[in-house]
Coordinates of C-alpha atoms in Angstrom, one line a residue:
M167 CA -26.5 16.4 0.6
D168 CA -27.3 12.9 -0.7
G169 CA -24.6 10.6 0.8
G170 CA -25.0 8.1 -2.0
K171 CA -24.4 10.8 -4.7
V172 CA -21.4 12.0 -2.8
V173 CA -19.8 8.6 -2.7
A174 CA -20.6 7.8 -6.3
G175 CA -19.2 11.1 -7.5
C176 CA -16.1 10.7 -5.4
R177 CA -15.4 7.2 -6.6
R178 CA -15.9 8.2 -10.2
I179 CA -13.5 11.1 -9.8
V180 CA -10.9 9.0 -8.0
S181 CA -11.2 6.2 -10.6
G182 CA -10.5 8.7 -13.4
V183 CA -7.5 10.1 -11.5
F184 CA -5.8 6.9 -10.7
M185 CA -7.0 4.3 -13.2
A186 CA -5.1 5.1 -16.3
G187 CA -1.4 4.3 -16.2
H188 CA -0.2 7.5 -17.7
R189 CA -2.4 9.9 -15.8
V190 CA -1.3 12.1 -13.0
L191 CA -3.2 13.7 -10.1
R192 CA -5.6 16.5 -11.1
V193 CA -6.3 19.3 -8.7
T194 CA -9.9 19.8 -9.9
A195 CA -10.6 16.2 -9.4
W196 CA -9.3 16.2 -5.9
V197 CA -11.3 19.3 -4.9
A198 CA -14.5 18.0 -6.4
G199 CA -14.1 14.6 -4.9
L200 CA -13.8 16.0 -1.4
A201 CA -16.9 18.1 -1.5
G202 CA -19.3 16.8 1.1
V203 CA -17.3 13.8 2.2
V204 CA -17.3 13.3 5.9
L205 CA -15.4 11.1 8.3
T206 CA -16.5 10.6 11.9
P207 CA -14.3 8.0 13.7
S208 CA -16.6 8.2 16.7
A209 CA -15.7 4.7 17.8
A210 CA -12.0 5.7 18.2
I211 CA -10.6 7.3 21.4
A212 CA -8.6 10.4 20.8
A213 CA -5.0 10.3 21.9
S214 CA -2.1 12.8 22.1
P215 CA -0.4 13.3 18.7
E216 CA 2.8 11.3 18.4
W217 CA 3.6 11.9 14.7
E218 CA 6.3 14.3 13.5
K219 CA 6.9 15.8 10.1
V220 CA 10.3 15.0 8.6
P221 CA 11.7 17.6 6.1
T222 CA 11.8 16.7 2.4
P223 CA 13.4 18.3 -0.6
P224 CA 11.2 20.9 -2.3
F225 CA 8.8 19.8 -5.0
E226 CA 8.1 21.5 -8.3
G227 CA 4.5 22.7 -8.3
L228 CA 1.9 20.4 -6.7
G229 CA 3.7 17.4 -5.3
V230 CA 2.2 14.2 -4.0
V231 CA 4.0 11.4 -2.2
T232 CA 2.0 8.2 -2.5
E233 CA 4.3 5.3 -1.6
I234 CA 6.8 4.4 1.1
A235 CA 8.8 1.3 2.0
A236 CA 11.5 0.8 4.8
A237 CA 14.2 -1.8 5.1
G238 CA 15.5 -0.4 8.4
P239 CA 16.3 2.7 10.4
W240 CA 18.9 3.8 7.8
A241 CA 17.2 2.8 4.6
A242 CA 13.8 3.8 3.3
W243 CA 12.3 5.0 0.0
A244 CA 9.3 7.2 -0.9
G245 CA 7.8 7.7 -4.3
G246 CA 5.4 10.2 -5.8
V247 CA 4.9 12.8 -8.5
E248 CA 5.5 16.6 -8.8
D249 CA 4.2 19.2 -11.1
A250 CA 1.1 17.2 -10.9
T251 CA -1.2 19.8 -12.3
S252 CA 0.4 19.6 -15.7
S253 CA 2.7 16.9 -17.2
G254 CA 3.7 15.3 -13.9
K255 CA 7.2 14.1 -13.1
P256 CA 8.0 11.1 -11.0
V257 CA 9.9 11.6 -7.8
M258 CA 12.0 9.1 -5.8
L259 CA 13.3 10.0 -2.3
A260 CA 15.7 8.0 -0.2
W261 CA 16.2 8.1 3.5
N262 CA 19.8 7.5 4.9
G263 CA 19.0 7.7 8.6
R264 CA 19.4 11.5 8.7
Q265 CA 17.5 13.1 5.8
W266 CA 15.5 12.5 2.7
R267 CA 17.3 13.0 -0.6
R268 CA 16.3 12.8 -4.2
Q269 CA 17.4 9.8 -6.4
A270 CA 17.5 9.9 -10.1
L271 CA 15.3 7.5 -12.1
P272 CA 16.0 6.1 -15.5
P273 CA 14.8 8.3 -18.4
G274 CA 11.2 7.5 -19.3
T275 CA 10.2 6.3 -15.9
G276 CA 6.6 7.0 -15.0
Q277 CA 4.9 7.5 -11.7
V278 CA 6.0 4.9 -9.1
V279 CA 2.9 3.2 -7.8
D280 CA 4.4 0.7 -5.3
L281 CA 7.7 0.2 -3.5
A282 CA 9.4 -2.6 -1.5
A283 CA 12.8 -2.6 0.3
A284 CA 15.0 -5.3 1.7
G285 CA 18.2 -3.4 2.4
P286 CA 20.4 -0.3 1.5
R287 CA 21.3 -2.0 -1.7
N288 CA 18.0 -3.7 -2.5
A289 CA 14.8 -2.0 -3.3
W290 CA 12.1 -2.4 -5.9
G291 CA 9.5 -0.1 -7.5
I292 CA 6.6 -0.6 -9.9
Y293 CA 6.0 2.4 -12.2
L294 CA 3.6 3.5 -14.9
N295 CA 4.3 4.8 -18.4
E296 CA 2.8 5.1 -21.8
S297 CA 4.2 1.8 -23.2
G298 CA 3.6 -0.4 -20.2
S299 CA 4.4 -0.8 -16.5
P300 CA 8.0 -2.1 -16.0
A301 CA 9.7 -2.6 -12.7
L302 CA 12.7 -0.9 -11.1
H303 CA 15.5 -2.2 -8.9
W304 CA 17.9 -0.2 -6.7
N305 CA 21.3 -1.9 -6.5
G306 CA 22.9 0.5 -4.1
V307 CA 24.2 2.7 -6.8
A308 CA 21.4 3.5 -9.2
W309 CA 17.8 2.5 -10.2
R310 CA 17.6 0.3 -13.3
R311 CA 14.7 -1.2 -15.2
V312 CA 13.9 -4.9 -14.7
G313 CA 11.0 -6.0 -16.9
Y314 CA 8.5 -8.7 -16.1
P315 CA 8.4 -11.9 -18.2
A316 CA 7.1 -11.6 -21.7
G317 CA 3.3 -11.2 -21.8
V318 CA 3.0 -10.3 -18.1
Q319 CA 1.9 -6.9 -16.9
P320 CA 1.6 -5.8 -13.2
T321 CA -1.7 -6.8 -11.7
M322 CA -4.3 -4.0 -11.2
P323 CA -6.1 -5.3 -8.1
S324 CA -9.7 -6.0 -8.9
P325 CA -12.2 -4.6 -8.5
L326 CA -10.9 -1.2 -7.3
P327 CA -9.1 0.8 -10.1
T328 CA -6.0 1.6 -8.0
Y329 CA -2.7 0.0 -7.8
L330 CA -2.0 -1.4 -4.3
Q331 CA 0.7 -3.6 -2.8
I332 CA 1.9 -5.7 -5.7
V333 CA 5.5 -5.9 -4.8
S334 CA 6.9 -6.9 -1.4
A335 CA 10.3 -7.8 0.1
A336 CA 12.0 -8.4 3.4
R337 CA 15.4 -7.9 4.9
G338 CA 17.6 -10.7 3.8
G339 CA 14.7 -12.3 2.0
P340 CA 13.3 -12.4 -1.5
A341 CA 11.2 -9.9 -3.4
W342 CA 7.9 -11.0 -4.8
S343 CA 5.4 -9.3 -7.1
L344 CA 2.1 -10.0 -8.8
G345 CA 1.4 -9.8 -12.5
Y346 CA -1.3 -10.7 -15.0
D347 CA -0.9 -12.8 -18.1
S348 CA -3.5 -11.3 -20.5
Q349 CA -3.3 -14.2 -22.9
A350 CA -3.9 -16.8 -20.3
K351 CA -6.3 -14.5 -18.4
M352 CA -4.7 -15.5 -15.1
A353 CA -2.8 -13.7 -12.4
V354 CA 0.8 -14.9 -11.9
A355 CA 3.2 -14.8 -8.9
L356 CA 6.8 -13.5 -9.7
R357 CA 10.0 -13.8 -7.7
F358 CA 13.1 -11.7 -8.2
Q359 CA 16.0 -14.0 -9.0
N360 CA 19.4 -13.3 -10.5
G361 CA 18.4 -9.8 -11.5
R362 CA 15.1 -10.6 -13.1
W363 CA 11.5 -11.5 -12.4
V364 CA 10.7 -15.2 -12.7
R365 CA 7.2 -16.9 -12.7
Q366 CA 6.5 -19.0 -9.7
K367 CA 4.0 -21.9 -9.4
T368 CA 1.1 -21.6 -7.0
P369 CA -1.0 -24.4 -5.5
V370 CA -4.1 -23.3 -7.4
P371 CA -4.6 -21.0 -10.5
M372 CA -5.2 -17.4 -9.6
V373 CA -8.1 -15.7 -11.5
S374 CA -6.9 -12.4 -10.0
A375 CA -4.5 -11.4 -7.2
S376 CA -4.8 -8.2 -5.2
T377 CA -1.8 -8.1 -2.9
V378 CA 1.4 -9.9 -1.8
A379 CA 3.3 -9.7 1.5
V380 CA 6.8 -11.0 2.3
R381 CA 8.0 -11.4 5.9
S382 CA 10.8 -13.8 5.1
A383 CA 11.8 -16.5 2.6
K384 CA 9.7 -18.8 4.7
D385 CA 6.6 -16.6 5.1
I386 CA 4.9 -15.2 2.0
W387 CA 1.2 -14.4 1.6
I388 CA -0.9 -13.7 -1.5
A389 CA -4.5 -12.7 -1.5
C390 CA -6.4 -13.8 -4.6
T391 CA -9.5 -15.0 -6.3
C392 CA -8.4 -18.6 -6.8
D393 CA -9.8 -21.4 -9.0
I394 CA -10.2 -23.9 -6.2
P395 CA -11.1 -27.5 -7.4
G396 CA -14.7 -28.3 -6.6
A397 CA -15.4 -24.7 -5.6
G398 CA -14.5 -22.6 -8.6
P399 CA -13.4 -19.0 -8.2
T400 CA -13.1 -18.3 -4.5
E401 CA -11.6 -15.6 -2.3
A402 CA -8.6 -17.1 -0.5
M403 CA -5.1 -16.5 0.6
L404 CA -2.1 -18.5 -0.4
H405 CA 0.7 -19.1 2.1
W406 CA 4.3 -20.2 1.4
N407 CA 6.1 -21.6 4.5
G408 CA 9.5 -22.2 2.9
S409 CA 8.7 -25.7 1.7
E410 CA 5.1 -25.8 0.5
W411 CA 2.1 -23.7 -0.4
S412 CA -1.2 -23.9 1.5
T413 CA -4.6 -22.4 0.6
I414 CA -6.3 -20.6 3.4
R415 CA -10.0 -19.8 3.1
Y416 CA -11.6 -17.0 5.0
P417 CA -15.2 -15.8 5.4
S418 CA -15.9 -13.9 2.2
K419 CA -18.2 -10.9 1.8
E420 CA -19.7 -9.4 -1.4
Q421 CA -18.1 -6.3 -2.8
T422 CA -14.9 -6.6 -0.8
Y423 CA -11.4 -7.8 -1.3
I424 CA -8.1 -8.0 0.6
A425 CA -6.1 -4.9 -0.1
K426 CA -3.1 -5.3 2.3
I427 CA -1.5 -8.0 4.3
A428 CA 1.0 -7.6 7.2
P429 CA 2.4 -10.9 8.4
V430 CA 3.9 -10.7 11.9
S431 CA 4.5 -14.3 12.9
G432 CA 3.2 -17.8 12.3
T433 CA 0.3 -17.0 14.6
S434 CA -0.3 -13.4 13.8
V435 CA -1.2 -11.9 10.4
W436 CA -3.1 -8.7 9.8
A437 CA -5.1 -7.9 6.7
Y438 CA -7.1 -4.9 5.4
R439 CA -10.4 -5.8 3.8
A440 CA -11.5 -3.0 1.5
S441 CA -15.1 -2.4 0.3
T442 CA -16.1 -1.5 -3.2
S443 CA -19.5 -0.4 -2.1
Y444 CA -20.5 1.9 0.8
A445 CA -19.5 -0.4 3.6
S446 CA -16.7 0.5 6.1
P447 CA -13.4 -1.3 5.7
E448 CA -12.4 -4.1 8.1
L449 CA -9.2 -5.1 9.9
M450 CA -8.8 -8.8 9.9
H451 CA -6.5 -11.0 12.0
W452 CA -5.2 -14.5 11.6
D453 CA -4.1 -16.4 14.8
G454 CA -2.7 -19.4 13.0
E455 CA -6.0 -21.2 12.9
S456 CA -8.8 -18.8 12.1
W457 CA -9.7 -15.3 11.0
T458 CA -11.5 -12.6 13.1
S459 CA -12.4 -9.1 12.0
T460 CA -13.3 -5.7 13.4
T461 CA -14.8 -2.8 11.5
I462 CA -12.4 0.1 11.0
P463 CA -14.2 3.2 12.6
A464 CA -14.3 5.2 9.3
S465 CA -17.1 6.7 7.4
P466 CA -18.2 4.7 4.4
F467 CA -18.9 7.9 2.6
A468 CA -15.2 8.7 2.1
Y469 CA -12.7 7.2 -0.3
H470 CA -10.0 5.5 1.8
F471 CA -6.7 4.5 0.5
P472 CA -6.1 1.1 2.0
T473 CA -3.1 1.4 4.3
L474 CA -1.8 -1.1 6.9
A475 CA 1.2 -1.6 9.1
D476 CA 1.7 -3.8 12.2
D477 CA 3.0 -1.8 15.2
G478 CA 5.7 -4.2 16.3
D479 CA 3.8 -4.9 19.5
H480 CA 0.8 -7.1 18.8
G481 CA -1.3 -4.3 17.2
A482 CA -1.8 -2.6 13.9
W483 CA -2.0 0.9 12.3
V484 CA -4.4 1.9 9.5
S485 CA -5.3 5.4 8.2
V486 CA -8.5 7.0 7.1
S487 CA -9.3 10.0 4.8
T488 CA -10.8 13.0 6.6
V489 CA -12.4 16.4 5.7
D490 CA -12.7 18.4 8.9
D491 CA -10.9 16.0 11.3
D492 CA -7.2 15.8 11.6
K493 CA -7.2 12.4 13.4
S494 CA -6.3 10.3 10.4
Y495 CA -4.2 7.6 12.1
L496 CA -6.1 4.7 13.8
H497 CA -4.4 2.3 16.0
Y498 CA -5.9 -1.1 17.0
S499 CA -4.5 -2.9 20.1
G500 CA -6.0 -4.9 22.9
G501 CA -9.4 -4.9 21.3
R502 CA -9.8 -1.1 21.1
W503 CA -9.2 1.7 18.6
T504 CA -7.4 5.0 19.4
A505 CA -7.0 7.9 17.0
E506 CA -4.0 10.2 16.5
S507 CA -3.3 13.2 14.3
G508 CA -0.2 14.4 12.5
E509 CA 2.0 17.3 13.6
G510 CA 0.7 20.9 13.3
R511 CA -2.5 20.4 11.4
P512 CA -5.5 20.8 13.8
G513 CA -8.8 20.4 12.1
T514 CA -7.1 19.9 8.7
A515 CA -8.4 17.4 6.2
V516 CA -5.9 14.7 5.3
W517 CA -5.4 11.9 2.8
V518 CA -2.8 9.4 4.1
R519 CA -1.6 7.3 1.1
D520 CA 0.7 4.7 2.6
L521 CA 2.2 3.4 5.9
A522 CA 5.3 1.3 6.5
R523 CA 6.8 0.1 9.8
V524 CA 10.6 0.2 10.1
P525 CA 11.7 -3.5 10.5
G526 CA 13.2 -4.2 13.9
T527 CA 11.5 -1.2 15.5
R528 CA 8.1 0.2 16.4
S529 CA 8.6 3.3 14.3
V530 CA 6.1 3.8 11.4
W531 CA 6.5 6.0 8.3
S532 CA 3.5 7.6 6.5
V533 CA 3.1 9.7 3.4
G534 CA 0.2 11.8 2.3
L535 CA -1.3 15.2 1.4
P536 CA -3.7 17.6 3.0
S537 CA -6.8 16.8 1.0
S538 CA -7.8 20.5 0.7
L539 CA -4.6 21.0 -1.3
A540 CA -3.9 23.9 1.0
G541 CA -0.6 22.4 2.2
L542 CA 2.5 20.6 1.1
P543 CA 2.8 16.8 0.7
F544 CA 4.2 15.3 3.9
I545 CA 6.3 12.4 5.2
E546 CA 5.7 11.8 8.8
R547 CA 7.1 9.4 11.4
R548 CA 5.9 7.9 14.6
R549 CA 9.0 6.9 16.6

């Protein structure tokens, strides 16, 4: 089979499934998109499985869990959709340290496309519906709507037609999000203050912004195409250290963008660079002075949902989409890659949709779905 045709067909299908705000996952699209797609993480060393499935409440019809965020061992949230082959219904699950339970969403809520959590009484979600894309806030009792400022909609990261990490929070810290002012034709940074989202100034105008990451009130990162004086639109990262912003350049590449950022410390920041062409994605690392990168051992002929989590011990986790290989988790540490699979699915194709490390631990949550649609959606954990 012609690899280029496979990739083009898969990307068109995935775009159609995830681009429009009111659409839900279509079974036929998933099956067609997987035909002929191959992953061969040959550069990764196989390791013993360490991931375990964690039971979830039953879903109606086809269920898909796409987002996860953790505030600690006793507080995490997962979002997705059920009855996905027809009208589609949004689903929100909450982890209390012992089990996953459903939580009610406000009437009219659409599919949640991103989550952030700062504590048992503080979590945020971005959702899709017919009339726009408002935000949600969990106050410890219920989810309620908290809209963006007038004229601002959530940013759809360019150039890939999928929502990524556009809301982020940290324990004891603030929540930040990314929006887009369609009238000004500029991306905007938003901070959650006094129960609402408030615009924040950035050191340079943002033509577009793809992801935001909050480690603390004094460590916030935004990846953007920024209008830098004397240089024009330039790929860069903006960093807030608690008192001032700085603009950090990095070696840019055509048809790529920063999809995820995972700040660990002042001298360690991970970033996932995704490709919009046929190139393999990259894992980048900032040591406080400069960026280095390594190619993620994944086939460029598969559609990969950009996922990233630091491991709590100087390394990082990413995931890759597979067809006939169950080793969908890739770990980078000490300059080498190792591959792991989930529990009880030897040789099964997998689409991992999101990863989240539990703050203060080395435990990592993941959510996804067997890409053959032969199995149930899963939430897994690596302790």
